[in-house]
Short mmCIF file of C-alpha atoms in Angstrom, two decimals:
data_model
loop_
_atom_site.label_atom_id
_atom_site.label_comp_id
_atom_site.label_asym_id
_atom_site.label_seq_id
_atom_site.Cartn_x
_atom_site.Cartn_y
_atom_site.Cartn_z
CA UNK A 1 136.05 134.16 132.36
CA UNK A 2 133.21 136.72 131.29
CA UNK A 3 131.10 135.67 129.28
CA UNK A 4 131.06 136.11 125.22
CA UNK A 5 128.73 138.30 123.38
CA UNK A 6 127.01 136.40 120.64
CA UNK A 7 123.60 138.25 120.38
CA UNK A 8 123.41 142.06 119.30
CA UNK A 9 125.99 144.58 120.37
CA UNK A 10 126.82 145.56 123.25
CA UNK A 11 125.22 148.04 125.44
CA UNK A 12 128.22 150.44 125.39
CA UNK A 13 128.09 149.95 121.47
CA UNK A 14 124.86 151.65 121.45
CA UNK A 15 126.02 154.42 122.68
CA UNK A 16 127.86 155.80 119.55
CA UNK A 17 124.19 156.06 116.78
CA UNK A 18 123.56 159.72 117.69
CA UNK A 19 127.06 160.59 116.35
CA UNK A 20 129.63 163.12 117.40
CA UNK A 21 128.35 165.90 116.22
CA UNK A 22 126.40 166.91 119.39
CA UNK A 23 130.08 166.39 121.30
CA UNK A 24 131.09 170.29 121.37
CA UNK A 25 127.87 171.10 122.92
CA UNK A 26 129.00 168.49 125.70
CA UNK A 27 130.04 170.58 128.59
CA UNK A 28 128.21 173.89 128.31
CA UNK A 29 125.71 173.56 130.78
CA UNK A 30 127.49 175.98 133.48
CA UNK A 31 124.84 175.65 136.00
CA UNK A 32 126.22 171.85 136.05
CA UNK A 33 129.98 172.97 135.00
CA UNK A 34 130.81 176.33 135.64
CA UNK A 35 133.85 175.69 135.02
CA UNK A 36 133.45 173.26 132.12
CA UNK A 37 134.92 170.23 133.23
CA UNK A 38 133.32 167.19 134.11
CA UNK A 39 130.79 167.51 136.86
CA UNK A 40 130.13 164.51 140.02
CA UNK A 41 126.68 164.75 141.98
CA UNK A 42 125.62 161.84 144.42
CA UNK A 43 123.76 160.84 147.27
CA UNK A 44 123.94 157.29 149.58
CA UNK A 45 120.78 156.90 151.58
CA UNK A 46 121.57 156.02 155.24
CA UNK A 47 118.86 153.27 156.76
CA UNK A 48 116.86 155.70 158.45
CA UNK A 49 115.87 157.66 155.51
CA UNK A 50 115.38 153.80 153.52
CA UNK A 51 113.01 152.99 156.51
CA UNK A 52 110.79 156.35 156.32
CA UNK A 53 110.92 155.20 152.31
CA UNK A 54 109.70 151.55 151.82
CA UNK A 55 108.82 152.09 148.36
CA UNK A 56 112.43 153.63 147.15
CA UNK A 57 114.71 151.04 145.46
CA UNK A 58 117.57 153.32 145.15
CA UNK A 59 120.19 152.96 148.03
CA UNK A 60 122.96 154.50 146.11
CA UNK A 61 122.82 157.45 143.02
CA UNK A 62 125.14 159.41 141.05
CA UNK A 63 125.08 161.82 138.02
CA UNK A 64 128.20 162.57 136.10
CA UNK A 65 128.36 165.40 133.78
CA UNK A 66 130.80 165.22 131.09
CA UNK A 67 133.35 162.94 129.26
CA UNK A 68 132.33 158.99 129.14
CA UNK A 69 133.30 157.46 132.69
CA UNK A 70 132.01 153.64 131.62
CA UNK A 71 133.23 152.85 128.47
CA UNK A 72 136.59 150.79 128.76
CA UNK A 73 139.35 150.65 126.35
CA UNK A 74 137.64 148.55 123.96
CA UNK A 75 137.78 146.81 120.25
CA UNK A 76 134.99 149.54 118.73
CA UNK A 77 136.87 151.57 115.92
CA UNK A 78 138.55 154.93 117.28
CA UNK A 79 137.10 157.10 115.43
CA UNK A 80 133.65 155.94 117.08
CA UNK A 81 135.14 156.80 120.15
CA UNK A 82 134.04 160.49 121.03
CA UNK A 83 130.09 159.46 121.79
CA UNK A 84 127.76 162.75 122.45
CA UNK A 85 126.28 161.44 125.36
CA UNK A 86 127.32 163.66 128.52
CA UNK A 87 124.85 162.69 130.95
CA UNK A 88 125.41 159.03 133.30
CA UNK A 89 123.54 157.72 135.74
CA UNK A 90 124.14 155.33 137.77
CA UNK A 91 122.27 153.76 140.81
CA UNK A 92 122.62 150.73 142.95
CA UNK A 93 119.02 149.54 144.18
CA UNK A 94 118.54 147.83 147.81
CA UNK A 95 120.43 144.36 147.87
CA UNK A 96 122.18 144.65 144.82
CA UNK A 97 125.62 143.91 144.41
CA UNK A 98 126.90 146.21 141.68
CA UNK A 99 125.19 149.31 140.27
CA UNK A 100 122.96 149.86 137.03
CA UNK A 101 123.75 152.76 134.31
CA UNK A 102 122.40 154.50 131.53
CA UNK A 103 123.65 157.66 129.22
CA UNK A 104 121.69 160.31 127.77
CA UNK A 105 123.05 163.79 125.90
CA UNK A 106 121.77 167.07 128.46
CA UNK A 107 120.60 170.25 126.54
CA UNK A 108 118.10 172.97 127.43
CA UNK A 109 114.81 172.14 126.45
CA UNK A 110 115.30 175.67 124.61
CA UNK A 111 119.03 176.52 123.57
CA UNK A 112 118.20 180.43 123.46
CA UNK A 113 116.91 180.51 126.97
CA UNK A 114 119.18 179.98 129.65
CA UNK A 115 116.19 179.91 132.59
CA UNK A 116 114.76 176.87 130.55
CA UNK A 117 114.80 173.73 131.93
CA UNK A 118 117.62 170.79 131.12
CA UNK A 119 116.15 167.28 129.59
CA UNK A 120 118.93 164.43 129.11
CA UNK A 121 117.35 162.54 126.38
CA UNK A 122 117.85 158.80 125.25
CA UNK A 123 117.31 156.83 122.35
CA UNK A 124 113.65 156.48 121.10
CA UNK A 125 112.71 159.77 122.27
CA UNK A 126 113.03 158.84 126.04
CA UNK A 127 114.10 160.73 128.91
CA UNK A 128 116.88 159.81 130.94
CA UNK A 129 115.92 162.92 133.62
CA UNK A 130 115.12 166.38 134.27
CA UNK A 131 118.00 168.46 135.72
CA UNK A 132 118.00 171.90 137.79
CA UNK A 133 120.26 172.93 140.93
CA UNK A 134 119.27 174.59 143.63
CA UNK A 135 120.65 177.70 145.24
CA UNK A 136 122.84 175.42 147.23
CA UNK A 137 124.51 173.73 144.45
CA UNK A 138 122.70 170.42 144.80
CA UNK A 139 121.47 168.64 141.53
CA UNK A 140 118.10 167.79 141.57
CA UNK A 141 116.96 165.05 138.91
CA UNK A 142 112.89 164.49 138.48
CA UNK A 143 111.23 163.00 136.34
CA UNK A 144 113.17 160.12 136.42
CA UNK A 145 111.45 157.21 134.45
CA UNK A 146 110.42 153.68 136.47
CA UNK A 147 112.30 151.75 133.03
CA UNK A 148 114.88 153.55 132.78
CA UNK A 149 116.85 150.83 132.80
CA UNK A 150 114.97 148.73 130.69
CA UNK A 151 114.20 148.33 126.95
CA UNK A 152 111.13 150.08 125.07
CA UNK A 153 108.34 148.07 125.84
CA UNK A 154 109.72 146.46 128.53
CA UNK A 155 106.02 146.27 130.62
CA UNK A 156 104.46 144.05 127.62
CA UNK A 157 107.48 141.59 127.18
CA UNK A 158 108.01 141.04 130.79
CA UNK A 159 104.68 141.05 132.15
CA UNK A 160 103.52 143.57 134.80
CA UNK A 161 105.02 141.32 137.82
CA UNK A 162 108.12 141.23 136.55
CA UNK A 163 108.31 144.39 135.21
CA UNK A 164 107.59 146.10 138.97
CA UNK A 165 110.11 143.76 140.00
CA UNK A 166 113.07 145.58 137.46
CA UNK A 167 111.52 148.48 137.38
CA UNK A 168 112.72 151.71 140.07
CA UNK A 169 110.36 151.67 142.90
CA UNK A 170 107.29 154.58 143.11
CA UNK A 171 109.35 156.67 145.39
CA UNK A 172 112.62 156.57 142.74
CA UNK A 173 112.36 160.22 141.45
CA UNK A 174 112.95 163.88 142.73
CA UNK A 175 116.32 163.01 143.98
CA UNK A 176 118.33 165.52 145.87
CA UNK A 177 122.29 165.27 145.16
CA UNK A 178 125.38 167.15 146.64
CA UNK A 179 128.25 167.92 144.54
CA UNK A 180 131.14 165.53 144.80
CA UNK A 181 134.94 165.22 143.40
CA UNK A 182 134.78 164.22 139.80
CA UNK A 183 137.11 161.21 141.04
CA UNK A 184 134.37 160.10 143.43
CA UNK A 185 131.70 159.30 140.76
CA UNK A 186 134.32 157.89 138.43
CA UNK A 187 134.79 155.07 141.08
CA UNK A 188 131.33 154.34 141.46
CA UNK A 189 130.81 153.85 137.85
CA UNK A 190 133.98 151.54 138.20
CA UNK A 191 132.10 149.07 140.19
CA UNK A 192 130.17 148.11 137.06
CA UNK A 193 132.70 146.33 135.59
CA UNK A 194 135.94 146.70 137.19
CA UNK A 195 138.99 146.91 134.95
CA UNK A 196 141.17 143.40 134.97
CA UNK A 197 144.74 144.73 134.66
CA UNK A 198 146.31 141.61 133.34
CA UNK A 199 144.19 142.11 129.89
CA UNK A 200 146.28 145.15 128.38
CA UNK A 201 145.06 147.12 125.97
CA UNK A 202 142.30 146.35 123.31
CA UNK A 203 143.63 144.10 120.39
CA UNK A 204 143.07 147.01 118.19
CA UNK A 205 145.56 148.80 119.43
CA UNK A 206 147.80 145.95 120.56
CA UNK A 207 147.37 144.25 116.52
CA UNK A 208 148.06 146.68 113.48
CA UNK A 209 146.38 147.03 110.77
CA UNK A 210 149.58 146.72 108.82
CA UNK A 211 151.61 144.21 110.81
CA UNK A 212 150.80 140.98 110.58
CA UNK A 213 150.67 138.63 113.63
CA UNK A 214 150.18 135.09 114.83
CA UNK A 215 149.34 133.39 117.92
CA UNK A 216 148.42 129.71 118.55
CA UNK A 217 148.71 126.59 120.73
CA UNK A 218 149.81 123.03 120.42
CA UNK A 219 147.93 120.76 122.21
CA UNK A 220 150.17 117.30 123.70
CA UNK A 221 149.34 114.11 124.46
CA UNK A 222 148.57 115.03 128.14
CA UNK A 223 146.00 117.39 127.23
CA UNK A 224 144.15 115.54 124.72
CA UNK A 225 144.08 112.78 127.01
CA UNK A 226 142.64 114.73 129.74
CA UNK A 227 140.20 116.02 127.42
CA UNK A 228 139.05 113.11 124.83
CA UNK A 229 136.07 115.17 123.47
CA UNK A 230 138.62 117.94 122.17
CA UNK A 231 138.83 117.57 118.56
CA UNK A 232 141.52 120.02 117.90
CA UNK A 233 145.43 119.31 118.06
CA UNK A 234 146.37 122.20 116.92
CA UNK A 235 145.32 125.79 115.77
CA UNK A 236 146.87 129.04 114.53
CA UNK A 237 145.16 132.30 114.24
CA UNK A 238 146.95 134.99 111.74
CA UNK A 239 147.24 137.41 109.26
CA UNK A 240 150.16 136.92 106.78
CA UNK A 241 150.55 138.33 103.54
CA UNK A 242 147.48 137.80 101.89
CA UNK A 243 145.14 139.16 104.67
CA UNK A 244 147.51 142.38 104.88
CA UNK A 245 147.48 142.75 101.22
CA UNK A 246 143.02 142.40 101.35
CA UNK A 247 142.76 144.91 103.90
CA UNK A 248 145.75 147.62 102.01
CA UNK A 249 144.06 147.06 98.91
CA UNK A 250 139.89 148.17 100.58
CA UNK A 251 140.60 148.38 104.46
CA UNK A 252 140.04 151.72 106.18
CA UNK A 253 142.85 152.42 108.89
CA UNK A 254 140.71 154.63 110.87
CA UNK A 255 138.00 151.91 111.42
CA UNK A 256 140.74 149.33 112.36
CA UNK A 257 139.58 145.98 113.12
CA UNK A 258 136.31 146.80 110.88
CA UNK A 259 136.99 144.89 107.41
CA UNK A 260 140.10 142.90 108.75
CA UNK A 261 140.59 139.95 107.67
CA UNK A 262 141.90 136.68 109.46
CA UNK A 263 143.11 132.96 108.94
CA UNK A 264 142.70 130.27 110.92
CA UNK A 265 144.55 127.03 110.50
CA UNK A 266 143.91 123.60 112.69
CA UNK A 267 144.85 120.61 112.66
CA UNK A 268 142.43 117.28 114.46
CA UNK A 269 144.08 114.14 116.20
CA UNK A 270 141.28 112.43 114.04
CA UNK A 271 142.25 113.28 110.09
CA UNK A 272 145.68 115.21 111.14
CA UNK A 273 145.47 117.21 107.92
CA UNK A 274 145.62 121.47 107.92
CA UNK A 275 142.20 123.05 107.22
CA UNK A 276 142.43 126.64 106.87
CA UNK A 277 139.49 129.19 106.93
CA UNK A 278 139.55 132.81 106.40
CA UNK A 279 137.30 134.99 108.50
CA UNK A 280 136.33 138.76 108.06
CA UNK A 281 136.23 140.85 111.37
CA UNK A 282 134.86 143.72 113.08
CA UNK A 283 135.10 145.34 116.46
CA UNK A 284 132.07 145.09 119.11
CA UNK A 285 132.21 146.02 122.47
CA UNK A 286 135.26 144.16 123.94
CA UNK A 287 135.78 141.66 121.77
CA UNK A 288 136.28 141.12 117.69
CA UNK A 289 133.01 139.04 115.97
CA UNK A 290 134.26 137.56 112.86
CA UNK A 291 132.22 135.75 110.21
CA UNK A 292 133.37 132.84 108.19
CA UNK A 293 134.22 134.22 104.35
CA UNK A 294 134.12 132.16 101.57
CA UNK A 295 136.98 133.77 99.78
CA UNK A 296 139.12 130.83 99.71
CA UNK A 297 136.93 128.39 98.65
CA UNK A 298 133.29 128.09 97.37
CA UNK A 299 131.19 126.64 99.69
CA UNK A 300 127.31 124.92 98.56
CA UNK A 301 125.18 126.99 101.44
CA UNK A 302 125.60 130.81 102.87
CA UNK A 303 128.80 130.65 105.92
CA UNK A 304 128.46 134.50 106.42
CA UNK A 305 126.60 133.69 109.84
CA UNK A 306 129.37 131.30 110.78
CA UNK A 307 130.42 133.31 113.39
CA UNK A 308 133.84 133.34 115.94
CA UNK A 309 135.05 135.68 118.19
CA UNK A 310 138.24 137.27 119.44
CA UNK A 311 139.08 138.60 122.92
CA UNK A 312 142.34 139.48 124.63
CA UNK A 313 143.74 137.63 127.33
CA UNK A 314 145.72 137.82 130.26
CA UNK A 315 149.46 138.40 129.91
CA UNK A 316 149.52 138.95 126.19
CA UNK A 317 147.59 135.92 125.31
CA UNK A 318 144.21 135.75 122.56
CA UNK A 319 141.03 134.04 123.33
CA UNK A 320 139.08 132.83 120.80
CA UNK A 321 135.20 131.45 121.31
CA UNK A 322 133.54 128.91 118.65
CA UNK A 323 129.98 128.88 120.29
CA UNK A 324 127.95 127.73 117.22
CA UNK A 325 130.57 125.20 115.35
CA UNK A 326 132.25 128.25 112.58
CA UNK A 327 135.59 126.78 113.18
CA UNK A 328 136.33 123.96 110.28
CA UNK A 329 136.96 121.36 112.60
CA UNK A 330 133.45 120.30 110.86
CA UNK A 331 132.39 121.20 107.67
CA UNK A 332 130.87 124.62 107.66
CA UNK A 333 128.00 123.54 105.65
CA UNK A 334 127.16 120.32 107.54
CA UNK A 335 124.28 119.53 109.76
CA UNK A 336 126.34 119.65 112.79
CA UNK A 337 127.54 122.94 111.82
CA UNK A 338 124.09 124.40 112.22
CA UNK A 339 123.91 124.18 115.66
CA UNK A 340 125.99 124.40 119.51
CA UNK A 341 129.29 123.05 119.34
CA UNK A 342 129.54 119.98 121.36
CA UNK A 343 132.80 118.66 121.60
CA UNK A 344 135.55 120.19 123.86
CA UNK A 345 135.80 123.26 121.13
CA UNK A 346 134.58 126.01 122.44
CA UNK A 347 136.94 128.02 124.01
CA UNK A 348 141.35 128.42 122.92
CA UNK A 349 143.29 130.35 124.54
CA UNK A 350 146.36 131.53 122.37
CA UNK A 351 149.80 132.57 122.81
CA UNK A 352 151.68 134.78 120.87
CA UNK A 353 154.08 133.48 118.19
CA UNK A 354 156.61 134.15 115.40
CA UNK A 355 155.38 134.45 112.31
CA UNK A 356 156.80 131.70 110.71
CA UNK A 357 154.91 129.50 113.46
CA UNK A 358 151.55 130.57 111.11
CA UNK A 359 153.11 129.97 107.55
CA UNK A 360 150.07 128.42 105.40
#
């Protein structure tokens, strides 16, 4: 199952904080789009050339001009969803497996002068590369940075030897790259993190913010005997009345999941009595990070860090991750709360179910 992100947000996430209001200047750049739609350049390096190149990384490159080609649906608010970036990069090094990517927004270094020069920035005033094509319609990108990859700093965290070991090799710039079918870099970028069909659409647009829902298991005497450390015998995550009437009364539709709130209900094999605890959630990346709320109950120390998280599933079904104990099957303010959850807790998946399955 791939893995659940309980650190800071997601790569693709970052690539919404320069806003949309660079996004009609996306796909002006005729020399890359004369036509203005989206734009494929790319370039596999046969073994020969490799050989004659012992200090290039890069086996496989591609630029893509124009509309997002990695982001999948995802759980980030809609209207998020129209990022200004419209230059990708993606290469695949020697060795590897799967590709590496990063985005950057393309403009002329001056806007009046069409002869100038095209820089695709990134964030912290970093350059992604320098553009131009040649009279044969091939892109060349210089000035293409050994970290590109890699955070700020990067050389000082990870030490110089492993820094030159993540780093693009000394040959990895002035790249020469034929135009290609829009279709053909769209697949590359693909191989990053190929789509599962089985998981649907995003929650957000499977769960409304007006609907309520409810989904759950029941765990028999087979599977708690098969798994003695579980703790839970049954759980129930909704949103009923109450939780619609929170998010009516100072929800914003248009950032649906942001602000949404959620129950969840379990029952243990050892006390047997229902514990419910309401959690407030927002979308990140692909999944839904909620954080314990204290609305229904005072509690004697801070459970906003309490933290759970929501993912879909295959064939209609919810998963829900309790890494750090924020489920009450301890108290949320107990000693073992404060650290990894060690009994057989950790991961549910849920199945859809009526409403009256979830009634407090």
């Amino acid at each position: 199952m791939t893995s659940w992100m309980v650190g800071g947000a997601a790569l693709g996430a970052a690539l919404f904080v320069v806003g949309a209001a660079l996004a009609d200047d996306a796909l002006k750049l005729t020399e890359l789009s004369p036509n203005g739609a989206d734009a494929c350049f790319g370039r596999v390096y046969d073994a020969a050339h490799l050989k004659a190149h012992p200090h290039q990384k890069v086996a496989r490159i591609f630029f893509y001009y124009g509309h997002d080609p990695v982001s999948r649906p995802n759980e980030e608010p809609s209207t998020l969803g129209d990022a200004a970036y419209n230059g990708f990069l993606t290469t695949t090094v020697r060795g590897a497996k799967k590709p590496e990517w990063a985005a950057g927004w393309c403009n002329r270094e001056d806007a009046n002068d069409k002869a100038s020069g095209i820089r695709c920035g990134m964030e912290c005033d970093r350059t992604l590369a320098s553009l131009k094509v040649d009279d044969k319609g091939r892109l060349i990108l210089s000035n293409v940075q050994p970290d590109v990859y890699l955070d700020a700093g990067a050389e000082e965290d990870l030490g110089k030897a492993e820094y030159n070991k993540q780093a693009l090799g000394s040959e990895d710039d002035n790249f020469r790259l034929d135009p290609m079918p829009a279709d053909t870099c769209k697949a590359e970028f693909a191989r990053i993190d190929p789509i599962d069909p089985a998981l649907g659409a995003p929650l957000r647009e499977r769960l409304k913010s007006d609907q309520p829902f409810c989904f759950g298991r029941d765990y028999d005497d087979a599977h708690l005997k098969s798994h003695p450390n579980q703790l839970t015998q049954s759980i129930r995550v909704f949103r009923g009345p109450i939780e619609l009437a929170s998010f009516a009364a100072g929800g914003d539709a248009a950032n649906w999941p942001d602000g949404a709130d959620i129950a969840v209900s379990m029952t243990t094999r050892n006390k047997g009595a229902k514990v419910t605890q309401t959690y407030s959630c927002q979308g990140e990346a692909d999944q839904w990070r909620c954080s314990a709320s204290s609305k229904m109950s005072d509690f004697a120390c801070d459970i906003s860090q309490k933290e759970i998280f929501l993912k879909r599933g295959a064939s209609g079904t919810m998963m829900l991750a309790n890494p750090n104990n924020a489920l009450a099957i301890v108290d949320l303010c107990s000693k073992a709360a404060g650290g990894k959850t060690k009994s057989d807790d950790k991961i549910y998946r849920l199945n859809p179910m009526p409403q009256s399955a979830c009634t407090p």
